[in-house]
Amino acid sequence: MSSQPSSISENEKHQPWVKTSHWIITISFLLLVFTGIEILMVHPRLYWGEVGNELTPAFLELPISRNHNRSDWEAEVPFFDAENSPVSAGRNGEEEMFNENGWGRSLHFLSAWFLVVTGLVYVILGLFTGHFQKHIWPRLRELTPIQLFRDIREHIKMKIAPPTGGPQYGILQKIAYMSIIFISLPMAIITGFTMSPAITAAFPFLLEIFGGYQTARTIHFFTSIGLEIFLVMHIAMIILSGFKQQVRYMTIGKQP
Amino acid sequence: MKKKQIITRRAAITTGVAALGALLIPGCNQPMPPNYGNILRMGDNFTYAAHRALFSSQSLAKEYSFSDISSMPATGTINPADTSKEYFSETYDKHLRSGFENWQLPIEGLVARPGNYSLDQLKKFNARTQITRHTCEEGWTAIAEWTGVPLRALLEHAGMMPKARWVNFYSYDGWLDCIDLIDAFHPQTILAYGMNGKNLSIPHGAPIRLRLERQIGFKSMKYLEKIVVTEEYVDPGDIGWAWYNGF
């Protein structure tokens, strides 16, 4: 496992556990995106800090559902006598609102269970089998500006190498996979945990590191946008390098 | 090279699953709410078992300072005495007209001393005041100060019996919901009659609402009408929402 000549790994196929976890995570992720959009549509406003609701200003309002900018409210009643007192107001016309969270939230969390458990198994196996070391983690000699520029130039020219049938990745590819595995997905999971009242009661530091529930929710949203951009790029690269072959290699296909 | 592997895929997966299962065993001693054969509700129950197994039953939700108190929408039912609404309650209307003078909260079921508690009686218990964050299932949050009697004190006063497993709440606007004993005995679980230094207002659940700080907002039932302690889970049917909402 130490410094094997690279010719050995060039014939290597995708490991079955890599393929299995890839597709479980794919399905979980798609369900998470679908239900995530549904949940966001119920309250399409984003905030910073601990607090955010329809009686406080939003940092970002997304016009993605009929719940956007509703005005059907009772008169505001201040809590205190002071001038800038926070207020209370009753919400009317809830039967007009969009809300499918009854199943949306449950499906989101069920999918998250599959993603987190599969992700944990994947990371443990990735570490112990040397998969990360051999295939995902960029080597120092690959990280030179010349190598990086060459890979960037070839991507711009759309000169995408044909699939090798295994985990022989270019430097940009490695950086992309590494960011997804070690930054984006963990970030989505941890900010998700920070939105749980039970988990933050057990681990209060989560609210401290993100600076509040709503900040975590906003970061969760932007992390998911990042993951969706990755998904689009990933599919684009697969199409450019030979869709049929790539899908075959990642599923049941044998190498030629 | 393959033969040298000490940790095989199969061994790793088996060990992982076994370890996870072992972690969840303590959670399974808890009676589970029905899942109605619905895979989503099975996932909710799994989350419930995991939270109960992994987290301390005494961990406290974050409490804030007075200056953190924010604006707060009142959602769902905002007045059970509104005749134009489906949830209109004649009894509530009557109590509201008399300023909740004759209002009483019955505690029934598996308690040694079932009884009715008037507002004055409830206010004689040692009160707890907490500034906490209300986290709505929709995604919004608000911080408010809540004052009330710890549910634990009330259950002990009524003499909860050892067979008891669930505390059920009935509301004037027609809801039935329950919590387990870990939530019922949690120090921050209170029956709140005060909000932000005043009496609880009608839109926020007057005269008394539950505050359950380690679950999503709608579990903190407003307009409490009755508390019933039971051994069996009182099944309201699949209302389309998860029963456990710690997430």
XYZ file of C-alpha atoms in Angstrom:
503
model
C 0.000 0.000 0.000
C 3.030 2.303 0.461
C 4.631 3.484 -2.768
C 3.370 1.078 -5.351
C 4.190 2.009 -8.923
C 1.186 3.778 -10.395
C 0.865 1.224 -13.188
C -0.828 -1.158 -10.758
C -3.707 1.139 -9.976
C -4.229 2.008 -13.633
C -6.006 -1.283 -14.229
C -8.036 -0.976 -11.076
C -11.797 -0.977 -11.397
C -14.303 0.800 -9.210
C -14.592 -1.209 -6.016
C -18.036 -2.707 -5.347
C -18.317 -0.826 -2.045
C -17.533 2.429 -3.862
C -20.224 1.705 -6.450
C -22.785 0.681 -3.842
C -22.228 3.694 -1.627
C -22.145 5.971 -4.695
C -25.644 4.945 -5.735
C -27.157 4.873 -2.255
C -25.837 8.374 -1.716
C -27.057 9.434 -5.172
C -30.631 8.358 -4.410
C -30.523 9.857 -0.893
C -29.108 13.106 -2.251
C -31.763 13.451 -4.957
C -34.512 12.847 -2.376
C -32.852 15.365 -0.048
C -32.773 17.996 -2.800
C -36.396 17.320 -3.708
C -37.687 17.501 -0.133
C -35.258 20.330 0.672
C -36.865 22.466 -2.034
C -40.296 21.558 -0.678
C -39.271 22.559 2.858
C -37.740 25.814 1.644
C -40.916 26.614 -0.304
C -42.884 26.551 2.961
C -40.757 29.364 4.332
C -38.753 30.839 1.450
C -36.919 33.423 3.558
C -33.331 33.234 4.816
C -31.787 35.027 7.783
C -28.605 35.336 9.839
C -28.374 34.742 13.591
C -30.725 32.807 15.847
C -34.033 34.383 14.935
C -35.943 34.893 11.722
C -39.647 34.943 10.983
C -42.200 36.827 8.951
C -42.227 39.668 11.485
C -38.447 40.227 11.190
C -36.460 41.347 8.135
C -35.035 38.627 5.875
C -31.557 38.546 4.397
C -32.874 36.860 1.270
C -36.420 36.250 0.043
C -36.949 33.661 -2.662
C -40.109 34.013 -4.747
C -40.494 30.239 -5.086
C -43.920 29.609 -3.596
C -47.181 31.295 -2.784
C -45.962 31.618 0.821
C -43.575 34.303 -0.398
C -44.511 37.703 1.002
C -47.893 36.855 2.436
C -49.745 39.804 3.930
C -52.693 38.116 5.622
C -51.848 39.087 9.209
C -53.707 40.390 12.240
C -52.599 43.758 13.600
C -49.197 43.726 15.302
C -49.215 43.897 19.099
C -46.013 45.016 20.870
C -44.752 42.771 23.687
C -43.342 45.671 25.715
C -44.055 49.364 26.182
C -40.709 50.391 24.703
C -40.606 52.032 21.298
C -38.743 49.330 19.353
C -40.489 46.516 21.133
C -40.678 43.150 19.390
C -44.206 42.374 18.291
C -46.660 39.536 18.052
C -49.128 39.060 15.229
C -51.619 36.342 14.421
C -51.416 34.706 11.027
C -54.588 34.295 9.003
C -55.453 32.292 5.924
C -53.206 29.341 6.654
C -55.427 27.094 4.556
C -54.132 29.101 1.576
C -50.513 28.383 2.438
C -48.270 25.821 0.819
C -47.119 23.229 3.350
C -46.213 19.624 2.545
C -43.786 19.305 5.445
C -45.764 16.468 7.052
C -44.176 13.976 4.667
C -41.491 16.319 3.319
C -39.615 16.609 6.597
C -39.929 12.888 7.355
C -38.643 11.925 3.902
C -35.821 14.474 4.222
C -34.678 12.901 7.490
C -35.147 9.325 6.297
C -32.958 10.092 3.257
C -30.491 11.852 5.530
C -30.201 8.687 7.638
C -29.248 6.705 4.525
C -26.773 9.378 3.440
C -25.140 9.719 6.855
C -24.859 5.993 7.577
C -23.640 5.150 4.061
C -21.310 8.139 4.157
C -19.821 6.971 7.452
C -19.234 3.446 6.117
C -17.731 4.963 2.950
C -15.362 7.239 4.843
C -14.226 4.446 7.178
C -13.608 2.070 4.253
C -11.992 4.864 2.251
C -9.509 5.441 5.034
C -8.775 1.793 5.812
C -8.539 0.440 2.272
C -6.270 3.272 1.177
C -8.841 4.400 -1.401
C -8.620 8.033 -0.333
C -4.834 7.934 -0.179
C -4.474 6.249 -3.568
C -7.244 7.860 -5.590
C -8.909 10.863 -3.947
C -6.281 12.748 -1.990
C -4.150 14.794 -4.466
C -0.452 13.942 -4.370
C 2.006 16.694 -3.764
C 3.636 16.221 -7.166
C 0.220 16.664 -8.832
C -0.382 19.927 -7.057
C 2.139 21.960 -9.036
C 0.912 25.022 -10.939
C 2.006 23.456 -14.241
C -0.071 20.343 -13.666
C -3.042 22.357 -12.469
C -2.917 24.736 -15.436
C -2.603 21.859 -17.849
C -5.716 20.198 -16.420
C -7.636 23.483 -16.383
C -6.629 24.181 -20.011
C -7.760 20.761 -21.136
C -11.072 21.200 -19.373
C -11.586 24.563 -21.069
C -10.789 23.005 -24.426
C -13.299 20.276 -23.523
C -10.580 17.699 -23.985
C -11.919 15.230 -21.460
C -10.044 11.951 -21.156
C -12.067 8.837 -21.957
C -13.073 6.769 -18.926
C -10.511 4.306 -17.635
C -13.156 2.234 -15.921
C -11.709 2.841 -12.493
C -10.697 5.494 -10.003
C -7.863 7.067 -12.019
C -8.718 10.719 -11.568
C -7.237 13.960 -12.838
C -6.108 16.601 -10.376
C -9.213 18.815 -10.766
C -11.392 15.753 -10.426
C -9.600 14.794 -7.210
C -10.012 18.280 -5.806
C -13.726 18.252 -6.676
C -14.353 14.831 -5.092
C -12.275 15.717 -2.075
C -14.266 18.903 -1.450
C -17.547 17.022 -1.739
C -16.485 14.200 0.583
C -14.631 16.210 3.207
C -16.165 19.694 3.069
C -19.588 20.060 1.432
C -21.398 16.938 2.608
C -20.072 17.181 6.200
C -21.042 20.847 6.208
C -24.579 20.029 5.025
C -24.873 17.365 7.730
C -23.514 19.521 10.552
C -25.647 22.550 9.658
C -28.598 20.131 9.454
C -27.809 18.924 12.980
C -27.666 22.550 14.133
C -31.317 22.957 13.120
C -32.383 20.163 15.473
C -33.557 21.347 18.912
C -32.754 17.916 20.413
C -29.237 17.760 18.966
C -28.330 21.336 19.910
C -29.577 20.675 23.444
C -27.095 17.787 23.604
C -24.329 19.681 21.746
C -24.807 23.412 22.377
C -21.478 24.310 20.748
C -23.117 23.731 17.346
C -25.162 26.906 17.757
C -22.033 28.745 18.899
C -19.813 27.779 15.966
C -22.394 28.819 13.388
C -23.727 31.803 15.316
C -27.309 30.612 15.476
C -30.062 28.472 14.035
C -30.896 30.740 11.111
C -27.241 31.141 10.109
C -26.942 27.344 10.041
C -30.111 27.165 7.932
C -28.725 29.745 5.475
C -25.365 27.926 5.240
C -27.290 24.649 4.759
C -29.048 26.270 1.787
C -25.858 27.586 0.145
C -24.048 24.299 0.774
C -26.861 22.512 -1.006
C -26.573 24.953 -3.938
C -22.856 24.082 -4.066
C -23.653 20.369 -4.094
C -26.194 20.854 -6.864
C -23.631 22.742 -8.958
C -21.277 19.813 -8.400
C -23.993 17.387 -9.519
C -24.580 19.317 -12.763
C -20.823 19.497 -13.478
C -20.392 15.825 -12.604
C -23.122 14.779 -15.035
C -21.745 17.133 -17.700
C -18.286 15.551 -17.375
C -19.762 12.076 -17.568
C -21.607 12.983 -20.752
C -18.484 14.585 -22.241
C -16.318 11.567 -21.451
C -18.797 8.954 -22.626
C -22.030 8.584 -20.715
C -22.802 4.942 -21.529
C -19.324 3.676 -20.719
C -19.123 5.666 -17.487
C -22.489 4.485 -16.188
C -21.569 0.913 -17.116
C -18.267 1.143 -15.217
C -20.014 2.585 -12.179
C -22.679 -0.110 -12.123
C -22.284 -3.728 -13.252
C -20.043 -3.210 -16.268
C -16.757 -5.029 -16.757
C -13.709 -3.406 -18.236
C -13.062 -4.103 -21.904
C -2.374 -7.624 -1.694
C -6.054 -8.323 -1.254
C -5.366 -11.234 1.071
C -3.406 -9.037 3.397
C -6.398 -6.886 4.165
C -7.248 -7.175 7.816
C -10.432 -5.186 7.569
C -12.558 -6.554 4.779
C -15.552 -4.736 3.425
C -17.920 -7.302 4.796
C -16.361 -7.247 8.242
C -16.426 -3.476 8.335
C -20.061 -3.230 7.298
C -21.160 -5.991 9.677
C -19.294 -4.432 12.571
C -20.676 -1.004 11.742
C -24.264 -2.191 11.567
C -23.857 -4.229 14.738
C -22.371 -1.253 16.562
C -25.209 1.006 15.429
C -27.751 -1.591 16.462
C -26.123 -1.941 19.867
C -26.265 1.811 20.345
C -29.986 1.776 19.653
C -30.876 -1.037 22.052
C -31.387 1.240 25.086
C -33.705 3.374 22.952
C -35.812 0.350 22.144
C -36.743 -0.196 25.791
C -38.903 2.846 25.305
C -42.380 1.941 23.991
C -42.684 3.128 20.395
C -45.561 5.018 18.811
C -47.246 3.183 15.921
C -45.786 3.674 12.438
C -48.969 2.708 10.581
C -46.886 0.546 8.238
C -45.565 3.788 6.772
C -41.863 3.834 5.953
C -41.651 7.565 6.748
C -42.999 7.017 10.253
C -40.528 4.135 10.700
C -37.758 6.618 9.942
C -39.208 9.053 12.502
C -39.276 6.305 15.123
C -35.689 5.414 14.269
C -34.697 9.056 14.834
C -36.583 8.987 18.130
C -34.803 5.807 19.267
C -31.429 7.197 18.202
C -31.931 10.510 20.019
C -33.097 8.762 23.179
C -30.201 6.299 23.036
C -27.437 8.760 22.209
C -28.347 11.977 24.033
C -28.605 12.717 27.727
C -32.207 12.932 28.885
C -31.298 15.958 30.994
C -29.516 18.105 28.386
C -31.015 21.594 28.333
C -32.062 23.606 25.317
C -30.142 26.874 24.989
C -31.498 29.736 27.082
C -31.089 33.311 25.908
C -30.924 36.707 27.535
C -33.785 39.163 27.842
C -32.415 41.388 25.060
C -32.618 38.428 22.635
C -36.427 38.360 22.821
C -37.789 38.772 19.313
C -41.002 39.287 17.431
C -43.052 36.124 17.234
C -45.859 35.186 14.875
C -48.825 33.306 16.311
C -49.693 30.526 13.880
C -52.087 27.611 13.656
C -55.096 28.304 15.838
C -55.005 31.942 16.941
C -58.361 32.106 18.722
C -60.523 29.055 19.533
C -63.426 31.426 20.310
C -63.608 32.543 16.680
C -67.012 31.307 15.490
C -65.994 31.579 11.831
C -63.371 28.863 12.259
C -63.684 25.110 12.070
C -61.803 24.823 15.349
C -64.338 26.996 17.232
C -64.864 25.777 20.804
C -67.972 26.795 22.710
C -66.372 25.848 26.027
C -63.325 27.976 25.284
C -65.554 30.862 24.253
C -67.368 30.632 27.600
C -64.090 30.617 29.563
C -62.721 33.514 27.563
C -65.823 35.610 28.313
C -65.377 35.055 32.050
C -61.663 35.783 31.939
C -60.820 32.100 32.607
C -62.246 32.526 36.108
C -63.746 29.035 36.269
C -61.204 27.485 33.954
C -59.611 24.324 35.300
C -57.043 21.889 34.002
C -58.004 18.261 34.730
C -55.257 15.688 35.242
C -56.579 12.179 34.786
C -55.514 8.640 34.096
C -52.678 6.899 35.893
C -52.353 9.365 38.758
C -53.042 8.630 42.421
C -54.896 11.916 42.901
C -56.753 12.947 39.740
C -57.909 16.498 40.028
C -58.696 19.844 38.493
C -56.232 22.692 38.782
C -57.388 26.291 38.533
C -55.082 28.995 37.193
C -54.517 30.285 40.730
C -53.578 26.819 41.938
C -51.136 26.370 39.078
C -49.546 29.735 39.808
C -48.931 28.641 43.419
C -46.421 26.044 42.274
C -42.795 27.190 42.093
C -42.612 28.824 38.696
C -39.863 28.405 36.164
C -38.995 31.204 33.751
C -36.957 30.464 30.639
C -35.993 32.453 27.555
C -35.900 29.955 24.739
C -36.093 29.678 20.978
C -39.295 28.495 19.347
C -38.336 26.511 16.248
C -41.192 26.126 13.805
C -41.426 23.160 11.458
C -41.770 25.701 8.632
C -38.253 27.032 9.186
C -38.785 30.208 11.181
C -37.644 30.880 14.726
C -38.488 33.305 17.526
C -37.167 33.887 21.040
C -39.520 34.542 23.952
C -39.599 34.360 27.715
C -41.942 31.732 29.123
C -43.140 31.410 32.724
C -44.997 28.430 34.053
C -45.157 25.408 36.274
C -42.799 22.535 35.490
C -44.877 19.601 34.268
C -42.800 17.392 36.552
C -44.019 19.263 39.637
C -47.613 18.845 38.569
C -47.245 15.143 37.775
C -45.584 14.546 41.134
C -48.323 16.529 42.875
C -50.962 14.374 41.217
C -48.959 11.262 42.100
C -48.059 9.633 38.830
C -48.223 5.851 39.009
C -45.258 3.608 38.129
C -47.057 2.018 35.172
C -47.402 5.377 33.410
C -45.527 5.750 30.095
C -47.161 8.615 28.190
C -48.509 12.050 29.032
C -51.340 13.013 26.684
C -52.512 16.543 26.036
C -55.923 17.603 24.744
C -56.533 21.109 23.462
C -59.630 23.261 23.043
C -59.016 23.482 19.313
C -59.335 19.720 18.996
C -55.787 18.337 19.098
C -54.555 15.258 20.894
C -50.827 14.727 21.281
C -48.541 12.985 23.730
C -44.973 13.009 24.979
C -42.855 10.364 26.661
C -41.745 10.527 30.286
C -38.251 11.771 29.399
C -39.775 14.889 27.859
C -42.462 15.102 30.550
C -39.874 15.156 33.338
C -37.397 17.404 31.524
C -36.668 20.542 33.589
C -37.590 22.873 30.721
C -40.939 21.222 30.018
C -43.404 23.660 31.559
C -47.069 24.550 31.394
C -46.655 28.219 30.564
C -49.142 30.860 31.691
C -46.803 33.817 31.172
C -45.048 35.112 28.068
C -42.576 37.991 28.017
C -43.639 39.089 31.510
C -47.382 39.199 30.831
C -50.202 36.698 30.901
C -50.097 34.401 27.908
C -52.110 36.056 25.147
C -54.940 34.358 23.275
C -53.051 33.984 19.953
C -50.167 32.266 21.782
C -52.356 29.765 23.638
C -54.083 31.327 26.672
C -54.599 30.482 29.390
C -51.973 27.707 29.358
C -49.765 26.151 26.743
C -47.101 23.505 26.847
C -43.448 24.456 26.275
C -41.385 21.539 25.048
C -37.999 22.998 24.270
C -36.214 20.029 22.679
C -38.791 19.503 19.961
C -40.160 21.490 17.041
C -42.690 24.234 17.838
C -45.983 22.529 17.092
C -45.332 19.945 19.817
C -45.718 22.791 22.359
C -49.488 22.536 22.358
C -51.561 25.690 22.870
C -54.954 26.073 24.629
C -54.525 23.066 26.950
C -57.832 21.531 28.015
C -56.897 18.262 29.704
C -53.917 16.078 30.636
C -54.248 12.300 30.721
C -51.485 9.967 31.890
C -51.579 6.509 30.304
C -49.664 3.279 30.032
C -50.624 2.690 26.396
C -50.058 5.088 23.541
C -53.374 6.841 22.834
C -53.509 6.652 19.063
C -54.851 9.727 17.286
C -54.278 7.948 13.939
C -51.688 9.027 11.383
C -52.233 12.786 11.357
C -49.690 13.135 8.559
C -46.986 14.520 10.822
C -44.172 12.834 12.674
C -44.903 12.127 16.325
C -41.313 12.778 17.409
C -39.943 16.110 16.266
C -36.570 16.540 17.905
C -35.215 17.190 14.429
